[in-house]
PDB file of C-alpha atoms and ligand atoms in Angstrom:
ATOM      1  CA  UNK A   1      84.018  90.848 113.755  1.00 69.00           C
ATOM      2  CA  UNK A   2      81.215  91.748 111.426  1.00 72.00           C
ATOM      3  CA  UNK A   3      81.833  94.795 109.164  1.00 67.00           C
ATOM      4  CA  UNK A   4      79.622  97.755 107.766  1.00 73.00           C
ATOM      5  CA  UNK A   5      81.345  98.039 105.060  1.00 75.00           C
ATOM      6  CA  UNK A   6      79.678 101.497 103.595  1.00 71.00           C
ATOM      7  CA  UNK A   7      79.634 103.070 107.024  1.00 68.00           C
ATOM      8  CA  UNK A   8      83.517 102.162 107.469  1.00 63.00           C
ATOM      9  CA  UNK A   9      83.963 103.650 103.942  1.00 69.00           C
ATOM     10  CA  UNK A  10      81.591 107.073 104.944  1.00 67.00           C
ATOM     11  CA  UNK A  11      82.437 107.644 108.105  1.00 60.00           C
ATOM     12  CA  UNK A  12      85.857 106.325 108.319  1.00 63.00           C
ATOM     13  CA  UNK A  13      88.189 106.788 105.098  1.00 70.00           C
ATOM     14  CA  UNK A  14      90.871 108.281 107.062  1.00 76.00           C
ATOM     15  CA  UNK A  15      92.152 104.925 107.447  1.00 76.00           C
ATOM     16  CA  UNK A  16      92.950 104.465 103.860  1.00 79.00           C
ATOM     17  CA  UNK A  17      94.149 108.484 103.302  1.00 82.00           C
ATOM     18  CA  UNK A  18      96.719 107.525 106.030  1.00 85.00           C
ATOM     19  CA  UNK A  19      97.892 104.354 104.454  1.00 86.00           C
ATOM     20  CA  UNK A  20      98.552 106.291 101.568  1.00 86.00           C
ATOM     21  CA  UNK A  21     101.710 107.902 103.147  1.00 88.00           C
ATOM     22  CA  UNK A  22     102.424 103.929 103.844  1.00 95.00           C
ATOM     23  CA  UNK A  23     102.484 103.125 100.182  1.00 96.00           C
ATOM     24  CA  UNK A  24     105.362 105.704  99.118  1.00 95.00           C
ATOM     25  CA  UNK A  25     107.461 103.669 101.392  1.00 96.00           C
ATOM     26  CA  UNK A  26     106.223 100.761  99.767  1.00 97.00           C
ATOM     27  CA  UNK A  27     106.643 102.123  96.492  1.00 97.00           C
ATOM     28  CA  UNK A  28     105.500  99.248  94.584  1.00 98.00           C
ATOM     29  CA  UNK A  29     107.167  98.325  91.079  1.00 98.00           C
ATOM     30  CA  UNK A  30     105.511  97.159  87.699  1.00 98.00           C
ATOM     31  CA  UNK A  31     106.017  93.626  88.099  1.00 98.00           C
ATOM     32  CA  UNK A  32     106.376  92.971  91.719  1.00 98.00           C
ATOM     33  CA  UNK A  33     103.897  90.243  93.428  1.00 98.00           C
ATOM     34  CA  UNK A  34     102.790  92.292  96.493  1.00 98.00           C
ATOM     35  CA  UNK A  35      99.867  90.957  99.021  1.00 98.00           C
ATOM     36  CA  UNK A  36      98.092  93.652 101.058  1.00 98.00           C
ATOM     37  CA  UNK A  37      97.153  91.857 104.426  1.00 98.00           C
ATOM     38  CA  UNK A  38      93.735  93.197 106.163  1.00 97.00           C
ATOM     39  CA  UNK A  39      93.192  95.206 102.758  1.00 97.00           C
ATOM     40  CA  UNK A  40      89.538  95.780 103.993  1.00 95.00           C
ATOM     41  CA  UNK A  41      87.620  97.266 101.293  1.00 94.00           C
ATOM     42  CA  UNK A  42      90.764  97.230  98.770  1.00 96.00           C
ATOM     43  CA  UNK A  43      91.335 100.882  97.795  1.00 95.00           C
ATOM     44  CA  UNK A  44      94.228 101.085  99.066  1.00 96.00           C
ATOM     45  CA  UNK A  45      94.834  97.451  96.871  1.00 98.00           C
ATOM     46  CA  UNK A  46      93.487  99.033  94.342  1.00 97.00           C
ATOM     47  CA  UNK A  47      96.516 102.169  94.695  1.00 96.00           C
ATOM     48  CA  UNK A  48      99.102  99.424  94.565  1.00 98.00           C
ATOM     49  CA  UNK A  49      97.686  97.519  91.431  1.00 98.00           C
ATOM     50  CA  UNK A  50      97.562 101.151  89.487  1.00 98.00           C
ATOM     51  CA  UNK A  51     101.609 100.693  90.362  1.00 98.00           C
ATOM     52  CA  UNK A  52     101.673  98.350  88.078  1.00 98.00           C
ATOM     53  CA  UNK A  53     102.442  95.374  90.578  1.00 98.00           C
ATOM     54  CA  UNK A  54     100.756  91.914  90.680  1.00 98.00           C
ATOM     55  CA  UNK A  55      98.587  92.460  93.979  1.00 98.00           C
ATOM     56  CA  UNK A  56      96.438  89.855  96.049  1.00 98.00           C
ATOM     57  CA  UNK A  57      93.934  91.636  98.934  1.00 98.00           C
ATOM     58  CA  UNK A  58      93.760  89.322 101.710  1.00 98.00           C
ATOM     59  CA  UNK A  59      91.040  89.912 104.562  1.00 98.00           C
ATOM     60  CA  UNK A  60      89.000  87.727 107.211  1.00 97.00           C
ATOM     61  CA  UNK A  61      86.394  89.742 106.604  1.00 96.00           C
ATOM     62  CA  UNK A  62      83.803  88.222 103.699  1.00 97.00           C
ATOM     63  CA  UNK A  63      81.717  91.498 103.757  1.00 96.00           C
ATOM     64  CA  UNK A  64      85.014  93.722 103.135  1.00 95.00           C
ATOM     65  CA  UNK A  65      85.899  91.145 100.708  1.00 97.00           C
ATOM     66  CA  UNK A  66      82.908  91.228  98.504  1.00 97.00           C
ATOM     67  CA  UNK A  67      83.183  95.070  98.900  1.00 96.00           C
ATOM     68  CA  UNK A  68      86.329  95.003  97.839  1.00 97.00           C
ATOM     69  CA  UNK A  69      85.907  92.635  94.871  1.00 98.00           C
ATOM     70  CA  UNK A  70      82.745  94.400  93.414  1.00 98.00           C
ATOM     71  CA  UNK A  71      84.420  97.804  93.201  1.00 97.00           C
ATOM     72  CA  UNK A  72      87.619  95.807  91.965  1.00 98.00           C
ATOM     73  CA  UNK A  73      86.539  93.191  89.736  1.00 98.00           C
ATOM     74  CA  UNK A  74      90.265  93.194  88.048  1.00 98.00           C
ATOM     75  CA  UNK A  75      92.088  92.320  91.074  1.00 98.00           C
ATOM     76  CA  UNK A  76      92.411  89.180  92.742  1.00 98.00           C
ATOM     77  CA  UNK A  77      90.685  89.520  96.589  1.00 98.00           C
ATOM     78  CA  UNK A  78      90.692  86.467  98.826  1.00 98.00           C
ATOM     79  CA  UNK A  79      88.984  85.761 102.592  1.00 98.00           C
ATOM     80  CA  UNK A  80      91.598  84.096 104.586  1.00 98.00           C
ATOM     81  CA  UNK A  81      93.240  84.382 108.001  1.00 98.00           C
ATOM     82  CA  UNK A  82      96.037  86.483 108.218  1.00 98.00           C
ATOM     83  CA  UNK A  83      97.629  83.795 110.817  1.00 98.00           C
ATOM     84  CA  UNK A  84      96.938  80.677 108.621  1.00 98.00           C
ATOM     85  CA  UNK A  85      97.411  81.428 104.998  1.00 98.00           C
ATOM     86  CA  UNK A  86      99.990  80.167 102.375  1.00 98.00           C
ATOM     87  CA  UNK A  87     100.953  81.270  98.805  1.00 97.00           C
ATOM     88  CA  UNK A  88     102.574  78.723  96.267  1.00 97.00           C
ATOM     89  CA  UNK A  89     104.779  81.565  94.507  1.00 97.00           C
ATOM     90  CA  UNK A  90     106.999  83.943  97.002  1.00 98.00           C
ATOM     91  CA  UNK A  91     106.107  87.344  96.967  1.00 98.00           C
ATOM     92  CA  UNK A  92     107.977  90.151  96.550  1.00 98.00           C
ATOM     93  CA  UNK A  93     106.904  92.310  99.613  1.00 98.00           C
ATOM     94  CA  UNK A  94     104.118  92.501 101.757  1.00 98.00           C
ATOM     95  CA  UNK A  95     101.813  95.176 102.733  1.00 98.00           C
ATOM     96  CA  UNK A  96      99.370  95.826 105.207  1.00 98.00           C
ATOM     97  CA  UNK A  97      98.081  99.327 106.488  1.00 96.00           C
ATOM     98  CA  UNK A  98      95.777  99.334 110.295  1.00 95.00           C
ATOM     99  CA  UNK A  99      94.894  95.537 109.896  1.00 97.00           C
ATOM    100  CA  UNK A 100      97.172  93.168 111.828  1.00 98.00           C
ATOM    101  CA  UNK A 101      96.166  94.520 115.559  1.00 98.00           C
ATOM    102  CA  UNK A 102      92.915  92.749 114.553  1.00 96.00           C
ATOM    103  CA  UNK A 103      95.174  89.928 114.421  1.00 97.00           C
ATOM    104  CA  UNK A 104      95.707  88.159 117.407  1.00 95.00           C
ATOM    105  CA  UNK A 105      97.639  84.842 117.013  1.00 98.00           C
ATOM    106  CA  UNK A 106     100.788  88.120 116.049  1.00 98.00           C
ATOM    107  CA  UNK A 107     103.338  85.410 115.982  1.00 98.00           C
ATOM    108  CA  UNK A 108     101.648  82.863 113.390  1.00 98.00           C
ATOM    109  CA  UNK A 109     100.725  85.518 111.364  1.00 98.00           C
ATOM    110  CA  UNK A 110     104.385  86.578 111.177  1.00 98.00           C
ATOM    111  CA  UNK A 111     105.459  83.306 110.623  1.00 98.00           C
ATOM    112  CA  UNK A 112     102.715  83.229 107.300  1.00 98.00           C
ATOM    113  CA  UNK A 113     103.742  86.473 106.263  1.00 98.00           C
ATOM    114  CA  UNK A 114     107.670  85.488 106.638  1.00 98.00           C
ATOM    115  CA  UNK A 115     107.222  82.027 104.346  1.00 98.00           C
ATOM    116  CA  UNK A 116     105.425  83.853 102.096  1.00 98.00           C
ATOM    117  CA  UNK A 117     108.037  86.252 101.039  1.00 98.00           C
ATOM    118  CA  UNK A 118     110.881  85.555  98.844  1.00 98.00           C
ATOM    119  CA  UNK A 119     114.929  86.277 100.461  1.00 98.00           C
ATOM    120  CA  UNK A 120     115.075  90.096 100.164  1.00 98.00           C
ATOM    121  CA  UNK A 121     111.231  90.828 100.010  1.00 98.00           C
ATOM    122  CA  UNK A 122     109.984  94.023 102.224  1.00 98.00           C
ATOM    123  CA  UNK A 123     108.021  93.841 104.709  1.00 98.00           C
ATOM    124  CA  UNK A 124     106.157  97.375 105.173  1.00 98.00           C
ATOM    125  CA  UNK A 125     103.409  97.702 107.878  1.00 98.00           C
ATOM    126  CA  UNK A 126     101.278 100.115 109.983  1.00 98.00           C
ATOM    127  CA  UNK A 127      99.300  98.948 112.500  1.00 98.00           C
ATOM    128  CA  UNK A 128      98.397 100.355 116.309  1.00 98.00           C
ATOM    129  CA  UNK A 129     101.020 100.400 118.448  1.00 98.00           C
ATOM    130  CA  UNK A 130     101.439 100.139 122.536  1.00 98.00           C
ATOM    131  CA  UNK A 131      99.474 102.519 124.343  1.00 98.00           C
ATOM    132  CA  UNK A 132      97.148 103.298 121.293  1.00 98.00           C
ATOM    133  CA  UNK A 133      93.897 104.537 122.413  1.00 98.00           C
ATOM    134  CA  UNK A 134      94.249 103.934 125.694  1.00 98.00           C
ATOM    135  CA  UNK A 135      92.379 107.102 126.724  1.00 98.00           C
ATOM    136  CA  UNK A 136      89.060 105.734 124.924  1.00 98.00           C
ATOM    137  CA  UNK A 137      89.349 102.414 125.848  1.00 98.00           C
ATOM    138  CA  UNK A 138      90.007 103.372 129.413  1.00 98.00           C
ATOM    139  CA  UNK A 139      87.042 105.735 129.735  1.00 98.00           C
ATOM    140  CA  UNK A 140      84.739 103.123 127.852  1.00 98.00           C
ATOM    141  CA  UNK A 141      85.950 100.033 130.071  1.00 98.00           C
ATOM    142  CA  UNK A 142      85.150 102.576 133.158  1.00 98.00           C
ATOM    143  CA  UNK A 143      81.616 104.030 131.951  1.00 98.00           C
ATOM    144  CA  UNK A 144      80.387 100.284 131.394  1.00 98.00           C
ATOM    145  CA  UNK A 145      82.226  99.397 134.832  1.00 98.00           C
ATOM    146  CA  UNK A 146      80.412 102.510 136.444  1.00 98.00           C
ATOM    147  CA  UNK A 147      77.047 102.273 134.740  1.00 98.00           C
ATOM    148  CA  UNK A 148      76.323  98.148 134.604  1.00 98.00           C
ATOM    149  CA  UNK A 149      79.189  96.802 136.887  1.00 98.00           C
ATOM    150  CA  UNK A 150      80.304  94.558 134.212  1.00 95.00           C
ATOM    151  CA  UNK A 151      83.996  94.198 132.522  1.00 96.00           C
ATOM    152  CA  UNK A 152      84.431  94.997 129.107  1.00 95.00           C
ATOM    153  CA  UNK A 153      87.791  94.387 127.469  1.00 93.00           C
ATOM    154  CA  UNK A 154      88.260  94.725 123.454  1.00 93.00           C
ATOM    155  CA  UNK A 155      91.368  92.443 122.459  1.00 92.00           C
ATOM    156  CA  UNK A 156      93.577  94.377 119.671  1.00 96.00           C
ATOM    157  CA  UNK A 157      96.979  93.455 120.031  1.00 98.00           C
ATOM    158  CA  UNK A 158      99.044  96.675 120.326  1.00 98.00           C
ATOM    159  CA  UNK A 159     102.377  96.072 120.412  1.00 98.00           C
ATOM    160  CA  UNK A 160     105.889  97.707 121.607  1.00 98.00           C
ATOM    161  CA  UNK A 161     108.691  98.155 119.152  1.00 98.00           C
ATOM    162  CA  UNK A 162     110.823  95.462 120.914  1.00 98.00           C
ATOM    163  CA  UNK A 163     108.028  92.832 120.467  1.00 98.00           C
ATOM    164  CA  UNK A 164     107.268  93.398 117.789  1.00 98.00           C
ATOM    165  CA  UNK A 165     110.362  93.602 116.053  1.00 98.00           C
ATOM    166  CA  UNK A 166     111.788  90.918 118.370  1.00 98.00           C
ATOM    167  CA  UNK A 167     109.065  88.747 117.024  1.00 98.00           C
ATOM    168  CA  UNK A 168     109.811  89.347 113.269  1.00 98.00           C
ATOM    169  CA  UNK A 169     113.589  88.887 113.701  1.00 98.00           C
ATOM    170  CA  UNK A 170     112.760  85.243 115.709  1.00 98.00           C
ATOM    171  CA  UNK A 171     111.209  84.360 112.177  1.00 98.00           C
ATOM    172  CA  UNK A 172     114.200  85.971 109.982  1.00 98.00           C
ATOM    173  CA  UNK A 173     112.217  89.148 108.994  1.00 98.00           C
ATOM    174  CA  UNK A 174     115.104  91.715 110.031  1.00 98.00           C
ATOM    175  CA  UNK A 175     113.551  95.110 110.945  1.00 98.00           C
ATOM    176  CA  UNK A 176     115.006  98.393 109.011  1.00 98.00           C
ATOM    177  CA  UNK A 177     113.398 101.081 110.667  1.00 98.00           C
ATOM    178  CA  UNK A 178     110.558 100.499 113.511  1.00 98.00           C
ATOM    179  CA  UNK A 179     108.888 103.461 114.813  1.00 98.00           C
ATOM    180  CA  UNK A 180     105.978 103.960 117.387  1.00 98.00           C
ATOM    181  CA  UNK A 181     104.458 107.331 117.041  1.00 97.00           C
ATOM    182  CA  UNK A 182     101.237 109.417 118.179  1.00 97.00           C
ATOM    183  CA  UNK A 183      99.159 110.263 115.279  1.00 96.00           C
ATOM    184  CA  UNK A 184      95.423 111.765 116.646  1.00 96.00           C
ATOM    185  CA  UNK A 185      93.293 111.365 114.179  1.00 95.00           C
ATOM    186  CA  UNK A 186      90.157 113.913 113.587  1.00 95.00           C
ATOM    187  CA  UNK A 187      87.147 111.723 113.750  1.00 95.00           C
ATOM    188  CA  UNK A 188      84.275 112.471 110.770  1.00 92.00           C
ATOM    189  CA  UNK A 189      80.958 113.614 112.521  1.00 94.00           C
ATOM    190  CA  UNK A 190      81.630 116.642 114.582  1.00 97.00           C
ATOM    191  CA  UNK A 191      80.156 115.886 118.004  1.00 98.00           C
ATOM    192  CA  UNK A 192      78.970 112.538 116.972  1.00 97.00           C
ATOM    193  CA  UNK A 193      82.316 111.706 115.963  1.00 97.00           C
ATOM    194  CA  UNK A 194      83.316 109.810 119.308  1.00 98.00           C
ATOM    195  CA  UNK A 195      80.219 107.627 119.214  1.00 97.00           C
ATOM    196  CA  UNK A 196      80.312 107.011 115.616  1.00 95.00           C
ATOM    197  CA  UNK A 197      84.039 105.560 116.409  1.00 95.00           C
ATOM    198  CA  UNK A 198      82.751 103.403 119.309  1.00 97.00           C
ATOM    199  CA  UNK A 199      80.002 102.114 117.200  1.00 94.00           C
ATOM    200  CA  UNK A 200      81.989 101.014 114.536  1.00 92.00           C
ATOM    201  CA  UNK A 201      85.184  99.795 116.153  1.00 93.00           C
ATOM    202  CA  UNK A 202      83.656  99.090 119.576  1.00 96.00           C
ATOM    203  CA  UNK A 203      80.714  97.556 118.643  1.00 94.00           C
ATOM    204  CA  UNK A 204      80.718  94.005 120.562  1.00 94.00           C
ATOM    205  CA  UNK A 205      81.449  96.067 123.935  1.00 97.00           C
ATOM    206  CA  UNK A 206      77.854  98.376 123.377  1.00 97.00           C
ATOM    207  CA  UNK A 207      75.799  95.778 121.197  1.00 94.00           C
ATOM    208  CA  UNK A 208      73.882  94.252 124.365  1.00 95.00           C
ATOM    209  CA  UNK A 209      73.065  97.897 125.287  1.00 98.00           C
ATOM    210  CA  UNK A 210      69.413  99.622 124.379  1.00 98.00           C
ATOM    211  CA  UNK A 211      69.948 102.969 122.883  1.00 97.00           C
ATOM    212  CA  UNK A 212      69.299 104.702 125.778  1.00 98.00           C
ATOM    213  CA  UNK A 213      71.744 102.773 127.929  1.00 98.00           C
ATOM    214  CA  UNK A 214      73.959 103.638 124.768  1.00 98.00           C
ATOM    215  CA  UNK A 215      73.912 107.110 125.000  1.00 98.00           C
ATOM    216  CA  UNK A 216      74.019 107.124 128.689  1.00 98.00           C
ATOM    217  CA  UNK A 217      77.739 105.357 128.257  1.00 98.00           C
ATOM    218  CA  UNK A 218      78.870 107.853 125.286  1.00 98.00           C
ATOM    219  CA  UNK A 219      78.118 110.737 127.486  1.00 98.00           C
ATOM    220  CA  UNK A 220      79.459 109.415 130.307  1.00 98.00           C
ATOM    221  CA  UNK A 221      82.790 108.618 127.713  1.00 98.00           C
ATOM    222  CA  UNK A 222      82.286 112.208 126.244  1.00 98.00           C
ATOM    223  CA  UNK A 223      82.499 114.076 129.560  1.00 98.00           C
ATOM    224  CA  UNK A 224      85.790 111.801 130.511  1.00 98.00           C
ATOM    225  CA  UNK A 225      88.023 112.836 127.341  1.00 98.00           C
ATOM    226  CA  UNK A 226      86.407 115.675 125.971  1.00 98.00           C
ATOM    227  CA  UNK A 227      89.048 118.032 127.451  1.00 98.00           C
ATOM    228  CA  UNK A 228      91.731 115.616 126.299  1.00 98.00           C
ATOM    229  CA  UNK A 229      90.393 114.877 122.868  1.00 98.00           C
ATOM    230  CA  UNK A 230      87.952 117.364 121.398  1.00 98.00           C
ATOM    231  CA  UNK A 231      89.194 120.376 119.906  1.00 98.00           C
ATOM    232  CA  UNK A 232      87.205 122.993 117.484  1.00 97.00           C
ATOM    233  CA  UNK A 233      83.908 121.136 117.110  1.00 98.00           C
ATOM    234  CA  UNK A 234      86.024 117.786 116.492  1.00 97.00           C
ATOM    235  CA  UNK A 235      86.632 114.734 118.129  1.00 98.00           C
ATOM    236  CA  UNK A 236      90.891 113.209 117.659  1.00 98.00           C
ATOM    237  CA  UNK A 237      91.437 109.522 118.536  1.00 98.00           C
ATOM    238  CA  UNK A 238      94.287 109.160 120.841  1.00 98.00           C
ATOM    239  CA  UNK A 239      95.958 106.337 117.919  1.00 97.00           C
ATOM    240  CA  UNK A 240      99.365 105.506 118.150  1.00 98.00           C
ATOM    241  CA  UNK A 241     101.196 104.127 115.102  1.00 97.00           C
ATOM    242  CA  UNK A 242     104.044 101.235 115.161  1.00 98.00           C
ATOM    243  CA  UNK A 243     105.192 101.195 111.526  1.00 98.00           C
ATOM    244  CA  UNK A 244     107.464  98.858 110.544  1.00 98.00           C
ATOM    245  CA  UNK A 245     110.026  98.807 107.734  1.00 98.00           C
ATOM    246  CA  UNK A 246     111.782  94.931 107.718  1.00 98.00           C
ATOM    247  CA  UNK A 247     113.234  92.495 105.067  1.00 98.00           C
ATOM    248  CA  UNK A 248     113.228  89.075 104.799  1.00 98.00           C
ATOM    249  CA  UNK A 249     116.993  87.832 105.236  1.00 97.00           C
TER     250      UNK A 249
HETATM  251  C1  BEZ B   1      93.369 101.555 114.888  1.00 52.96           C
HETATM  252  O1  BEZ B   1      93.388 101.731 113.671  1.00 52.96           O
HETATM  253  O2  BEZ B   1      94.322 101.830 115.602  1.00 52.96           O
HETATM  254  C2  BEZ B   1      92.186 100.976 115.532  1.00 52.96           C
HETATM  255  C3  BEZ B   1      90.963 101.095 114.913  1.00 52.96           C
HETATM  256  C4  BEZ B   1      89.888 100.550 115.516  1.00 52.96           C
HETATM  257  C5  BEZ B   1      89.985  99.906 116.720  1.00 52.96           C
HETATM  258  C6  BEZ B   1      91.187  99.796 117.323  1.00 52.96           C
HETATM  259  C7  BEZ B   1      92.305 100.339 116.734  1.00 52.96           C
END
């Protein structure tokens, strides 16, 4: 996936004001080697360097990279998969905040993430969970369905507690705390808000489309959830967190 880095930064930055509630519970120390996978355009990098710790920003992204590196030239940013990636020194805990349901070989990414860190290291993550926005993915799948007769799937991996944790504790990263949680999230842009989402984060599914046919589906989406998700002049994505508290045994 190709990024707008700038727009995801205007129009989007409650994804790194929410990861900030992450990083108490990560509560990085002066010293500490952390790696912050999916770190996008590193602010939230950026929040765990000012801790003092020793942080790498991992992302598959080169655009978010090269965002993240020109606004912080001090810390070390690299592009790399989060499901094939390897550090020579263990780390003491990873991070990673809305990033690894991008990821969708889940179990070699775990299995990365669990060489990487050293016997005791935290794992701390927030990523979508099961069921998260299934009302805007349902009434996009249908409007394409209804207005083009064609399928259109996205493929984030939102995972269950159980599998998720079952996964991690396969590759001896025992879970602590694992919670799955609705969080709707007030989307920048007033009426435009909805569309602005599906353009950014639904972009290969209305790409193909001419504007026109474009708005035609985002009206079509509009009229399907605005009773469900619009409230005060707003738009609220129907997200659903799975955070995950786990150590390395
Ligand atoms: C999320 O953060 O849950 C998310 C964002 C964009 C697309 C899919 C999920």
């Amino acid at each position: 996936m190709k990024w707008d880095t700038s727009l995801y930064d205007q129009k989007h930055s409650f994804v790194t004001k929410y990861g900030e509630d992450l990083l108490s519970l990560l509560d990085a120390k002066s010293g500490e080697r952390i790696l912050d996978v999916g770190c996008g355009s590193g602010h939230l990098t950026k929040q765990i360097a000012d801790a003092g710790a020793d942080v790498v920003g991992l992302d598959s992204s080169p655009e978010m990279i090269a965002t993240a590196q020109a606004a912080y030239p001090a810390i070390n940013f690299l592009v790399a998969d989060a499901s094939d990636f390897s550090f020579d020194q263990p780390l003491d805990a990873i991070f990673s905040n809305a990033a690894l349901h991008w990821v969708q070989r889940a179990e070699a990414a775990i299995i990365c993430m669990a060489r990487a860190l050293k016997p005791g290291g935290r794992f701390v993550v927030e990523m979508g969970g099961k069921g998260n926005i299934a009302g805007i993915a349902t009434a996009l799948e249908r409007a394409i369905r209804n207005q083009h007769g064609r399928e259109a799937k996205a493929t984030n991996y939102f995972p269950a507690v159980g599998e998720y944790s079952s996964l991690l504790e396969k590759h001896g990263i025992e879970v602590a705390s694992a919670l799955l949680f609705d969080r709707p999230t007030k989307l920048e842009g007033g009426e435009d808000g909805l569309e602005n989402w599906i353009k950014m984060f639904r972009r290969e599914l209305v790409i193909g489309f001419s504007e026109e046919e474009q708005q035609a589906i985002f009206a079509e989406v509009k009229t399907a959830l605005r009773e469900r998700l619009f409230r005060d002049g707003l738009w609220f994505a129907d997200y659903r967190r799975l955070r995950i508290v786990a150590f390395k045994q």
